[in-house]
Every structure is written in structure tokens, then in C-alpha cells.
CSV table of C-alpha atoms and ligand atoms in Angstrom, one decimal:
chain,number,residue,atom,x,y,z
A,1,MET,CA,-15.9,-3.2,-4.6
A,2,ALA,CA,-16.8,-1.3,-2.5
A,3,SER,CA,-15.6,-2.6,0.3
A,4,ARG,CA,-18.4,-2.7,3.7
A,5,THR,CA,-17.5,-1.6,6.9
A,6,PRO,CA,-18.2,-4.3,9.5
A,7,ASN,CA,-21.2,-3.9,10.9
A,8,SER,CA,-20.3,-5.0,14.7
A,9,GLU,CA,-23.1,-2.6,16.2
A,10,LEU,CA,-25.2,-4.6,16.7
A,11,ARG,CA,-28.8,-2.6,16.8
A,12,THR,CA,-28.7,-1.0,13.7
A,13,PRO,CA,-31.4,-2.4,11.3
A,14,ASN,CA,-29.0,-5.4,9.7
A,15,SER,CA,-28.7,-6.6,12.4
A,16,ASN,CA,-32.4,-7.7,12.5
A,17,ARG,CA,-31.9,-8.6,9.6
A,18,LEU,CA,-29.2,-10.2,10.5
A,19,VAL,CA,-31.0,-13.3,13.7
A,20,ALA,CA,-34.5,-12.8,12.2
A,21,ALA,CA,-32.8,-14.4,9.0
A,22,LEU,CA,-31.0,-16.5,10.8
A,23,LEU,CA,-34.3,-18.1,13.4
A,24,ARG,CA,-35.6,-18.0,9.5
A,25,TRP,CA,-33.1,-20.4,8.1
A,26,PHE,CA,-32.9,-22.7,11.2
A,27,ALA,CA,-36.9,-23.1,12.0
A,28,ALA,CA,-37.1,-24.0,8.4
A,29,ASN,CA,-33.8,-26.3,7.8
A,30,ALA,CA,-32.4,-27.8,11.4
A,31,ARG,CA,-31.1,-31.4,11.1
A,32,ASP,CA,-33.8,-33.6,12.9
A,33,LEU,CA,-31.3,-34.6,15.6
A,34,PRO,CA,-32.2,-37.0,18.5
A,35,TRP,CA,-31.5,-34.3,21.2
A,36,ARG,CA,-33.4,-32.1,19.7
A,37,ARG,CA,-36.3,-33.5,20.5
A,38,THR,CA,-36.6,-32.5,24.6
A,39,ARG,CA,-34.9,-30.3,26.6
A,40,ASP,CA,-34.1,-31.9,29.7
A,41,PRO,CA,-30.5,-30.5,30.2
A,42,TYR,CA,-29.0,-33.5,31.0
A,43,ALA,CA,-29.6,-35.2,27.5
A,44,VAL,CA,-28.3,-32.0,26.4
A,45,TRP,CA,-25.4,-31.3,28.9
A,46,VAL,CA,-24.4,-35.3,26.9
A,47,SER,CA,-24.3,-34.4,23.6
A,48,GLU,CA,-22.9,-31.7,23.9
A,49,ILE,CA,-20.1,-33.3,25.3
A,50,MET,CA,-20.5,-35.7,22.6
A,51,LEU,CA,-19.9,-33.3,20.4
A,52,GLN,CA,-16.6,-31.9,21.2
A,53,GLN,CA,-14.2,-32.6,19.1
A,54,THR,CA,-16.6,-34.9,17.3
A,55,GLN,CA,-18.9,-35.3,13.5
A,56,VAL,CA,-22.7,-35.5,14.7
A,57,LYS,CA,-22.5,-38.4,12.0
A,58,THR,CA,-20.0,-40.0,15.2
A,59,VAL,CA,-21.8,-39.1,18.3
A,60,ILE,CA,-26.3,-40.2,17.0
A,61,PRO,CA,-25.5,-43.6,18.2
A,62,PHE,CA,-22.8,-43.7,21.3
A,63,TRP,CA,-25.9,-40.7,23.3
A,64,GLU,CA,-28.9,-42.9,22.3
A,65,ARG,CA,-27.2,-45.6,23.7
A,66,TRP,CA,-25.9,-43.3,26.6
A,67,LEU,CA,-28.9,-42.8,27.6
A,68,ARG,CA,-30.9,-45.8,26.7
A,69,GLU,CA,-28.0,-47.3,30.1
A,70,LEU,CA,-27.7,-44.1,31.9
A,71,PRO,CA,-30.6,-42.3,31.5
A,72,THR,CA,-30.4,-39.9,34.5
A,73,VAL,CA,-28.0,-37.8,36.3
A,74,GLU,CA,-28.1,-40.4,39.6
A,75,SER,CA,-27.3,-43.3,37.0
A,76,ALA,CA,-24.6,-41.7,35.4
A,77,ALA,CA,-23.0,-40.4,38.7
A,78,SER,CA,-23.5,-44.0,40.1
A,79,ALA,CA,-21.8,-45.8,36.7
A,80,HIS,CA,-19.1,-48.2,37.9
A,81,THR,CA,-15.9,-46.1,36.0
A,82,ASP,CA,-15.7,-49.8,33.9
A,83,LYS,CA,-19.1,-49.1,32.4
A,84,ILE,CA,-18.7,-44.9,31.5
A,85,HIS,CA,-15.2,-45.6,29.2
A,86,LYS,CA,-17.0,-49.2,27.4
A,87,LEU,CA,-20.2,-46.4,26.8
A,88,TRP,CA,-17.2,-43.8,25.3
A,89,GLU,CA,-14.7,-46.9,23.9
A,90,GLY,CA,-14.6,-45.4,20.1
A,91,LEU,CA,-15.2,-41.9,21.3
A,92,GLY,CA,-12.0,-40.6,22.5
A,93,TYR,CA,-10.9,-37.4,24.5
A,94,TYR,CA,-12.4,-39.4,27.9
A,95,THR,CA,-10.7,-37.7,30.0
A,96,ARG,CA,-14.3,-35.9,29.4
A,97,VAL,CA,-16.3,-38.9,30.4
A,98,ARG,CA,-14.6,-38.7,33.0
A,99,ASN,CA,-14.8,-35.0,34.7
A,100,LEU,CA,-19.1,-35.6,32.8
A,101,GLN,CA,-19.4,-38.5,36.2
A,102,LYS,CA,-17.8,-35.8,38.5
A,103,ALA,CA,-20.5,-33.1,37.4
A,104,ALA,CA,-23.2,-35.9,37.0
A,105,GLN,CA,-21.5,-36.9,41.4
A,106,VAL,CA,-21.4,-33.5,41.6
A,107,VAL,CA,-25.2,-32.4,40.0
A,108,VAL,CA,-26.3,-35.4,42.6
A,109,GLU,CA,-24.6,-33.9,46.5
A,110,LYS,CA,-25.2,-30.5,45.5
A,111,HIS,CA,-28.6,-30.0,43.7
A,112,GLY,CA,-30.4,-32.8,44.9
A,113,GLY,CA,-29.5,-34.7,41.7
A,114,LYS,CA,-31.3,-31.5,39.6
A,115,PHE,CA,-30.0,-29.7,37.0
A,116,PRO,CA,-28.8,-25.9,38.1
A,117,GLU,CA,-30.7,-23.3,35.6
A,118,ASN,CA,-27.4,-21.0,36.7
A,119,PHE,CA,-24.9,-20.2,34.4
A,120,ASP,CA,-23.1,-19.3,37.1
A,121,GLU,CA,-23.1,-23.4,38.5
A,122,VAL,CA,-23.6,-24.9,36.0
A,123,LEU,CA,-20.4,-23.8,34.5
A,124,ALA,CA,-18.4,-24.4,37.8
A,125,LEU,CA,-19.5,-28.5,37.2
A,126,PRO,CA,-16.1,-29.9,36.5
A,127,GLY,CA,-15.7,-30.4,32.1
A,128,ILE,CA,-18.3,-27.4,31.3
A,129,GLY,CA,-15.9,-25.1,29.9
A,130,ARG,CA,-17.8,-21.1,29.2
A,131,TYR,CA,-19.0,-22.7,25.6
A,132,THR,CA,-20.9,-25.5,27.1
A,133,ALA,CA,-22.3,-23.4,29.7
A,134,GLY,CA,-23.6,-21.5,27.4
A,135,ALA,CA,-24.9,-23.6,24.9
A,136,ILE,CA,-26.2,-26.0,27.7
A,137,CYS,CA,-27.8,-22.3,29.2
A,138,SER,CA,-29.5,-21.5,25.8
A,139,ILE,CA,-30.7,-24.7,24.6
A,140,ALA,CA,-32.3,-26.7,27.5
A,141,PHE,CA,-33.6,-23.2,29.7
A,142,ASN,CA,-33.6,-20.9,26.4
A,143,GLN,CA,-30.7,-17.8,28.6
A,144,PRO,CA,-29.3,-15.7,25.8
A,145,THR,CA,-26.2,-17.4,27.6
A,146,PRO,CA,-23.8,-16.8,24.2
A,147,ILE,CA,-21.9,-20.2,22.3
A,148,LEU,CA,-18.2,-19.5,20.9
A,149,ASP,CA,-17.1,-22.4,19.3
A,150,GLY,CA,-14.9,-23.3,16.5
A,151,ASN,CA,-18.3,-23.3,13.8
A,152,VAL,CA,-19.5,-19.9,15.3
A,153,ILE,CA,-15.8,-18.6,15.0
A,154,ARG,CA,-15.6,-19.3,10.9
A,155,VAL,CA,-19.1,-18.0,11.1
A,156,LEU,CA,-19.3,-14.7,12.9
A,157,THR,CA,-15.4,-13.5,11.3
A,158,ARG,CA,-17.1,-14.2,7.9
A,159,ILE,CA,-19.7,-12.4,8.5
A,160,PHE,CA,-18.7,-9.2,9.9
A,161,GLY,CA,-15.4,-9.6,7.8
A,162,ILE,CA,-12.9,-10.3,11.1
A,163,ALA,CA,-10.2,-10.3,9.6
A,164,GLU,CA,-7.2,-10.7,12.8
A,165,ASN,CA,-7.0,-14.1,13.9
A,166,PRO,CA,-9.7,-15.1,16.1
A,167,LYS,CA,-7.5,-17.0,19.0
A,168,GLY,CA,-5.8,-13.7,20.0
A,169,LYS,CA,-7.0,-12.4,23.0
A,170,GLU,CA,-8.7,-8.9,22.0
A,171,THR,CA,-10.2,-11.2,18.7
A,172,ASN,CA,-11.8,-13.7,21.1
A,173,ALA,CA,-13.2,-11.2,22.9
A,174,LYS,CA,-14.6,-9.4,20.1
A,175,LEU,CA,-16.9,-12.6,19.1
A,176,TRP,CA,-17.4,-13.6,22.8
A,177,LYS,CA,-19.8,-10.0,22.6
A,178,LEU,CA,-21.0,-10.6,19.1
A,179,ALA,CA,-22.2,-13.8,20.1
A,180,GLU,CA,-23.6,-11.8,23.1
A,181,GLU,CA,-25.3,-9.3,21.2
A,182,LEU,CA,-26.4,-10.9,18.8
A,183,VAL,CA,-28.3,-14.2,21.4
A,184,VAL,CA,-29.3,-11.2,23.8
A,185,HIS,CA,-30.9,-9.4,20.6
A,186,ALA,CA,-33.1,-12.7,20.0
A,187,SER,CA,-33.9,-13.2,23.6
A,188,ARG,CA,-35.3,-9.4,22.7
A,189,ILE,CA,-37.5,-9.9,19.2
A,190,THR,CA,-39.5,-12.8,20.7
A,191,HIS,CA,-42.3,-10.7,20.9
A,192,TYR,CA,-42.9,-9.4,17.6
A,193,ALA,CA,-40.9,-12.8,16.0
A,194,ALA,CA,-43.9,-14.6,16.8
A,195,LYS,CA,-45.7,-12.9,14.4
A,196,SER,CA,-43.4,-13.8,11.2
A,197,ARG,CA,-43.0,-16.3,10.1
A,198,THR,CA,-39.6,-17.1,11.9
A,199,ARG,CA,-42.7,-18.9,14.8
A,200,THR,CA,-41.0,-22.2,15.4
A,201,LYS,CA,-42.5,-25.8,17.2
A,202,ASP,CA,-41.0,-24.6,19.9
A,203,GLU,CA,-43.2,-21.5,20.0
A,204,ASN,CA,-40.4,-18.3,21.3
A,205,ASP,CA,-36.6,-20.6,22.3
A,206,PHE,CA,-35.7,-17.7,20.4
A,207,CYS,CA,-31.8,-18.2,22.1
A,208,SER,CA,-31.5,-22.3,21.4
A,209,HIS,CA,-32.4,-21.5,18.4
A,210,LEU,CA,-30.2,-18.3,17.3
A,211,ASN,CA,-27.4,-20.1,18.9
A,212,GLN,CA,-28.3,-23.0,17.1
A,213,SER,CA,-28.5,-21.5,13.6
A,214,LEU,CA,-24.6,-20.4,14.3
A,215,MET,CA,-23.2,-23.9,15.0
A,216,GLU,CA,-26.0,-25.2,12.0
A,217,LEU,CA,-25.2,-23.0,9.4
A,218,GLY,CA,-20.6,-23.4,10.5
A,219,ALA,CA,-22.0,-27.2,10.1
A,220,LEU,CA,-23.7,-27.4,6.6
A,221,VAL,CA,-23.7,-24.2,4.7
A,222,CYS,CA,-20.7,-22.0,6.3
A,223,THR,CA,-18.0,-24.8,6.0
A,224,PRO,CA,-15.0,-25.0,6.9
A,225,ARG,CA,-13.8,-25.7,2.6
A,226,ASN,CA,-16.3,-24.5,-0.1
A,227,PRO,CA,-19.1,-22.6,1.6
A,228,GLN,CA,-22.6,-22.5,0.1
A,229,CYS,CA,-22.3,-19.5,0.3
A,230,LEU,CA,-24.9,-19.0,-2.5
A,231,LEU,CA,-26.9,-21.0,-1.1
A,232,CYS,CA,-27.0,-19.3,2.5
A,233,PRO,CA,-29.3,-17.1,4.7
A,234,VAL,CA,-26.9,-14.0,5.1
A,235,LYS,CA,-25.6,-14.2,2.7
A,236,LYS,CA,-26.9,-10.5,1.9
A,237,LEU,CA,-25.6,-9.6,4.7
A,238,CYS,CA,-21.9,-10.9,4.9
A,239,VAL,CA,-18.7,-8.6,4.4
A,240,ALA,CA,-16.4,-12.0,4.2
A,241,PHE,CA,-19.2,-12.5,0.6
A,242,GLY,CA,-19.7,-9.0,0.2
A,243,GLU,CA,-15.4,-8.4,0.2
A,244,ASN,CA,-14.5,-11.7,-1.9
A,245,ARG,CA,-12.6,-12.7,1.3
A,246,VAL,CA,-14.2,-15.8,2.3
A,247,GLU,CA,-11.9,-18.1,2.4
A,248,ALA,CA,-8.6,-15.9,3.9
A,249,LEU,CA,-11.5,-16.2,6.9
A,250,PRO,CA,-11.1,-17.2,9.3
A,251,ASN,CA,-7.5,-16.0,9.1
A,252,LEU,CA,-6.7,-18.2,12.3
A,253,GLY,CA,-2.4,-17.9,11.2
A,254,LYS,CA,0.6,-20.9,10.0
A,255,ARG,CA,-1.4,-24.6,11.5
A,256,ALA,CA,1.5,-27.2,13.8
A,257,ALA,CA,3.2,-28.5,11.3
A,258,ALA,CA,1.4,-32.7,12.3
A,259,THR,CA,4.1,-34.7,14.4
A,260,ALA,CA,4.1,-38.5,13.4
A,261,ARG,CA,5.1,-40.8,16.2
A,262,HIS,CA,5.0,-44.9,16.4
A,263,PHE,CA,3.8,-47.5,17.9
A,264,ILE,CA,5.2,-51.5,18.5
A,265,ALA,CA,1.9,-53.2,19.7
A,266,PHE,CA,1.9,-57.5,21.5
A,267,VAL,CA,0.1,-59.6,21.2
A,268,VAL,CA,1.2,-62.6,23.3
A,269,GLU,CA,-1.6,-66.1,23.5
A,270,GLN,CA,-1.0,-68.5,26.3
A,271,GLU,CA,-4.2,-70.9,26.6
A,272,GLY,CA,-6.3,-69.0,24.8
A,273,LYS,CA,-5.4,-66.1,27.0
A,274,PHE,CA,-3.9,-62.9,25.6
A,275,LEU,CA,-1.6,-60.3,28.0
A,276,VAL,CA,-3.4,-57.0,28.6
A,277,ARG,CA,-2.7,-54.3,30.4
A,278,GLN,CA,-5.1,-51.7,31.6
A,279,ARG,CA,-2.9,-47.9,31.8
A,280,PRO,CA,-3.1,-46.2,34.8
A,281,ALA,CA,-4.7,-42.5,35.9
A,282,GLY,CA,-3.5,-38.9,35.0
A,283,ILE,CA,-2.5,-40.0,31.8
A,284,VAL,CA,-4.0,-40.1,28.1
A,285,ASN,CA,-6.1,-42.6,27.8
A,286,ALA,CA,-6.9,-43.6,31.2
A,287,HIS,CA,-8.4,-46.7,32.7
A,288,LEU,CA,-8.5,-48.1,29.3
A,289,TRP,CA,-7.5,-51.1,27.9
A,290,GLU,CA,-4.3,-51.8,25.7
A,291,PHE,CA,-1.7,-54.1,24.3
A,292,PRO,CA,1.9,-53.9,25.9
A,293,ASN,CA,2.9,-51.3,23.6
A,294,ALA,CA,5.8,-48.7,23.3
A,295,ASP,CA,6.6,-45.8,21.9
A,296,CYS,CA,9.4,-46.1,19.2
A,297,THR,CA,9.4,-43.0,17.0
A,298,ALA,CA,13.4,-42.5,18.2
A,299,ALA,CA,15.0,-46.1,18.2
A,300,ARG,CA,12.8,-47.6,15.7
A,301,PRO,CA,14.5,-50.7,17.4
A,302,ARG,CA,13.1,-54.3,15.4
A,303,ALA,CA,10.2,-55.6,17.2
A,304,GLU,CA,12.1,-58.2,18.2
A,305,GLU,CA,14.5,-56.0,20.3
A,306,MET,CA,11.4,-53.8,21.1
A,307,PHE,CA,10.6,-57.0,22.9
A,308,ARG,CA,13.3,-57.5,24.6
A,309,ASP,CA,13.8,-54.5,26.3
A,310,MET,CA,10.1,-54.6,27.0
A,311,PHE,CA,10.1,-57.8,28.6
A,312,LYS,CA,13.6,-58.7,29.5
A,313,ILE,CA,13.0,-62.6,27.8
A,314,GLU,CA,14.0,-64.0,24.8
A,315,PRO,CA,11.3,-63.1,21.9
A,316,VAL,CA,9.8,-66.3,19.8
A,317,ASP,CA,8.4,-66.5,16.8
A,318,VAL,CA,7.8,-62.8,16.4
A,319,GLN,CA,5.2,-62.4,13.4
A,320,TRP,CA,3.5,-59.2,12.2
A,321,LEU,CA,-0.7,-58.6,12.3
A,322,CYS,CA,-1.6,-55.6,11.4
A,323,THR,CA,-0.9,-51.9,10.7
A,324,VAL,CA,-2.9,-49.4,12.8
A,325,LYS,CA,-2.9,-45.8,11.6
A,326,HIS,CA,-4.7,-42.8,13.9
A,327,SER,CA,-4.4,-38.4,13.9
A,328,ILE,CA,-5.6,-37.4,16.8
A,329,THR,CA,-4.9,-33.4,17.0
A,330,ARG,CA,-2.1,-32.7,16.0
A,331,TYR,CA,0.0,-36.6,16.0
A,332,ARG,CA,0.1,-38.8,13.1
A,333,LEU,CA,-0.1,-42.2,15.3
A,334,THR,CA,1.7,-45.6,13.3
A,335,LEU,CA,1.0,-48.4,15.6
A,336,GLU,CA,2.1,-51.6,14.4
A,337,ALA,CA,1.5,-55.1,16.1
A,338,PHE,CA,3.4,-58.6,16.1
A,339,THR,CA,2.2,-61.7,18.0
A,340,VAL,CA,5.0,-63.3,19.4
A,341,ALA,CA,4.9,-66.8,21.4
A,342,ALA,CA,3.6,-67.5,24.3
A,343,GLN,CA,7.0,-66.4,27.0
A,344,LYS,CA,7.5,-67.0,30.6
A,345,ILE,CA,6.1,-63.4,31.0
A,346,ARG,CA,5.5,-62.4,34.7
A,347,ALA,CA,1.9,-61.1,34.0
A,348,LYS,CA,2.3,-59.2,37.4
A,349,THR,CA,4.6,-56.0,36.2
A,350,ALA,CA,3.5,-56.8,31.8
A,351,GLY,CA,-0.5,-57.3,32.7
A,352,VAL,CA,-2.5,-59.6,33.6
A,353,TRP,CA,-4.7,-62.7,30.8
A,354,LYS,CA,-7.3,-62.0,29.1
A,355,THR,CA,-9.8,-64.1,27.2
A,356,PRO,CA,-11.5,-62.2,24.4
A,357,ALA,CA,-14.5,-62.8,26.5
A,358,GLN,CA,-13.6,-61.1,28.9
A,359,MET,CA,-11.5,-58.3,26.4
A,360,GLU,CA,-15.2,-57.6,24.7
A,361,PRO,CA,-17.1,-55.2,28.2
A,362,LEU,CA,-13.4,-54.4,28.8
A,363,ALA,CA,-13.2,-50.4,26.9
A,364,PHE,CA,-9.8,-50.7,24.2
A,365,THR,CA,-8.7,-47.5,22.8
A,366,SER,CA,-9.4,-47.1,19.2
A,367,ALA,CA,-6.5,-48.4,17.3
A,368,HIS,CA,-6.2,-51.6,20.6
A,369,ARG,CA,-9.7,-52.4,19.4
A,370,LYS,CA,-8.6,-52.4,15.4
A,371,VAL,CA,-5.3,-54.8,16.5
A,372,LEU,CA,-8.4,-57.0,18.9
A,373,ARG,CA,-10.1,-57.8,15.3
A,374,ALA,CA,-7.4,-58.2,13.5
A,375,VAL,CA,-6.7,-60.8,16.7
A,376,ALA,CA,-10.3,-62.3,16.2
A,377,ALA,CA,-10.5,-63.0,12.1
A,378,ARG,CA,-6.6,-64.0,12.3
A,379,PRO,CA,-7.2,-67.0,9.2
A,380,ALA,CA,-6.7,-70.9,10.0
A,381,PRO,CA,-3.1,-71.1,9.3
A,382,GLY,CA,-2.0,-72.1,5.3
A,383,LYS,CA,-4.8,-69.7,4.7
A,384,GLN,CA,-4.4,-65.5,3.6
A,385,ARG,CA,-4.9,-63.8,6.0
A,386,ALA,CA,-7.6,-60.9,4.7
A,387,LEU,CA,-7.1,-57.6,5.2
A,388,LEU,CA,-9.3,-55.0,8.0
A,389,PRO,CA,-10.9,-51.9,7.4
A,390,GLY,CA,-8.4,-49.5,9.5
A,391,THR,CA,-5.7,-51.8,8.9
A,392,SER,CA,-2.8,-52.2,6.5
A,393,ARG,CA,0.1,-54.5,5.3
B,401,LIG,FE1,-20.6,-18.4,5.1
B,401,LIG,FE2,-20.8,-17.2,3.0
B,401,LIG,FE3,-22.8,-17.1,4.1
B,401,LIG,FE4,-21.0,-15.2,4.4
B,401,LIG,S1,-22.6,-16.0,3.6
B,401,LIG,S2,-21.8,-16.1,6.5
B,401,LIG,S3,-19.3,-17.1,4.1
B,401,LIG,S4,-22.0,-19.4,4.1
């Protein structure tokens, strides 16, 4: 097959066709997502933060609940820290929600509660990087600000046939430039696009739609595995498709091997209360609640030994409760939970005693929330316990 030169000069006719094809496809195929029914920058911002590292179908109920409970920047800024963590419980990467609140406080204090429209002011907010600032400014304000995340990198490296690793500094800069040229191009074609079939319900929001079309194409058509090239609106313009290099792009190099980590947790019950603790600030999952536990990846001690080591007392009646498996970034975590009969544990150092009703409004890490469910599902004495989703024997 004859090779084609990657089209990085976006002033060529192919660029017009590329932007027009993306806009036309988006107008006809965009999913009806709740945050697409508003241009409120606060609502768009919350959706973009939640969507980092998280799938759309997972985010929808979290986003709806957040907007119901904290409908304005002011309400997010003044919410109790327990409340924002509880609303985020299950989404993971909790630094996101703490930064979101810090940024809401800056918007209230520095911008009088009005979300800034200036790209640099948006970028200066805590937790907002170049991608998120570009997404908010383009989607909420229809500004020609580029976006580049994993989905967009995949789409652009394939369309333009870029073989270099996109994490490389120069290649990354080139991709940002391409993304910028595309969205600027979209902003300039508004006047004639409005006469063509690219017109959408939102009239002339072409910067917004162009950026969202790249995200949407990456999510629905140009997927990491089994991309739907034959159904793709830009297949005639796509270098990777034309040169049969789709599977080879993007060239992300060798993936770091997954790292296994093993934890043991103890469920200690005393007069209907359980020993739990809150993770301190400055560490992963800070402020979230959990059962006392420790990383035993290196030594792999028995549960009894681990208990003795943690609490400096002899354990009584140690019983396996459940095993939770969980993946986060490159870590494959296994958490084994054991029940232990009530002990003379000095709760001040080990944690605090809470009833199930008191624990319910607290935000637990996903793995420990599963342990909590396993505790609630324990059978009456003499009956076999049913397995819960996410746990194993
Ligand atoms: Fe992606 Fe295939 Fe479309 Fe190219 S033709 S953009 S590789 S889905």
C-alpha cells in the first residue's frame, strides 16, 4: 500500500474535511450525558474532575448526586469535609475532591463566586491542569482551548499516523499543537459551518463540539482495542487506517509490570461497636475510614502474628471473613479481612469504636466498604455465609 504523509498542516483541504466530519458525526452521535445538558462551568468542571480515571457510566450517578447536594460553587466551598468525601466515596483518587473544594473556595474568595472565564485563571485553580482548563473553557465558554488526554492522544496519533511515543516531550508538544490547530480551525469555520449540515442544536458551539467529538470518538469508536474503523467518520482521512497501522498506535512503549500488594485487616467487635480509624492527612486516601490493617506484602505473616504485632496483645478467635481484590493504577491489591473477638484494645491509639449506624455516613475506601458489607452479611450462627460481589473465599 502506498504510504501517505501524515497531514499535520491543518490548513490543507483535508483539515477542513476532518473538522467538518468530526462535527457532523458528533452532532448526530453524541451521547445524551447529563452534564451535556448544561453550560454551567461549575457543573462542567465537576464532571471533568470526576471523569479523570473514571468511566462515564460510573460517574453519572455520582455527578447527579453531587449537583443535587452541592448545586453551586458556594455550597461546594463551604461543605463539611466529611460530606465531600462521602459524596466521592467509591470514585477513588480522593485528592481530586479535596482539590475541587480548595478550588471552589478560591472561586468564592477571589472571583466572588463566579467561575472565571479566562483560561489562565482557570488553570491557576487547585487541581486543574491544562487538559481540564481546556475542557472547561471550550465546553462551558466555547473558547478555542485544546484538550489532550488518553482518548484524544489515541485518536490524534492514529489520524495523523504519529509513530513516536506520545509521552515523549517533543511528541507530546506536537500533539498539543495539533489539538490546538483543530479547535482553532473549528472556531474559524463557524460562519460557514452554520450553513452546512454541521449545524447542531447548540448553534455555534463548534469549539465545544470539536473537543467533545475527539473525546467521544476515542470513547466510542477509536477505542484502545478493536476500534470500529469501518464505522468511523474520519476513516478516509486517517493515516493509521490507510496504512494498516491502527493496532500499532499509539506507541506507548512497554507498560510497567503490575505490582501485587497484600494487606490484612481486622474487624474487632465489642458490644455492637467496631474498631475503625480515619486515615491521616498527607497519605493516599487521606480522611477516609478503614478497619485497622497493615501491608504484609514482604513478610506475609499469619493473621495472628500480624494482630499481635499491631496491637501488642494476644488475639482471640481469629476467623477469616472475606478477601477483597482491587486494582488501582499499576497496583493489584489483595485485602484479607479477619474477625477477632473483643480485646482490651486501647482505642485511642488504634482507632475509635462505632456502631454500623454511625459508620454508614462515613466515607470508607472501596475495599473497606466491601469488608463492611461482608460484616453486615454475616450469617446467623450455624448458617453458611453467602459471598458478596467483590469478595472471595
Ligand atoms: Fe481510529 Fe480507525 Fe477512525 Fe482511524 S479510522 S480514527 S484508527 S477508528
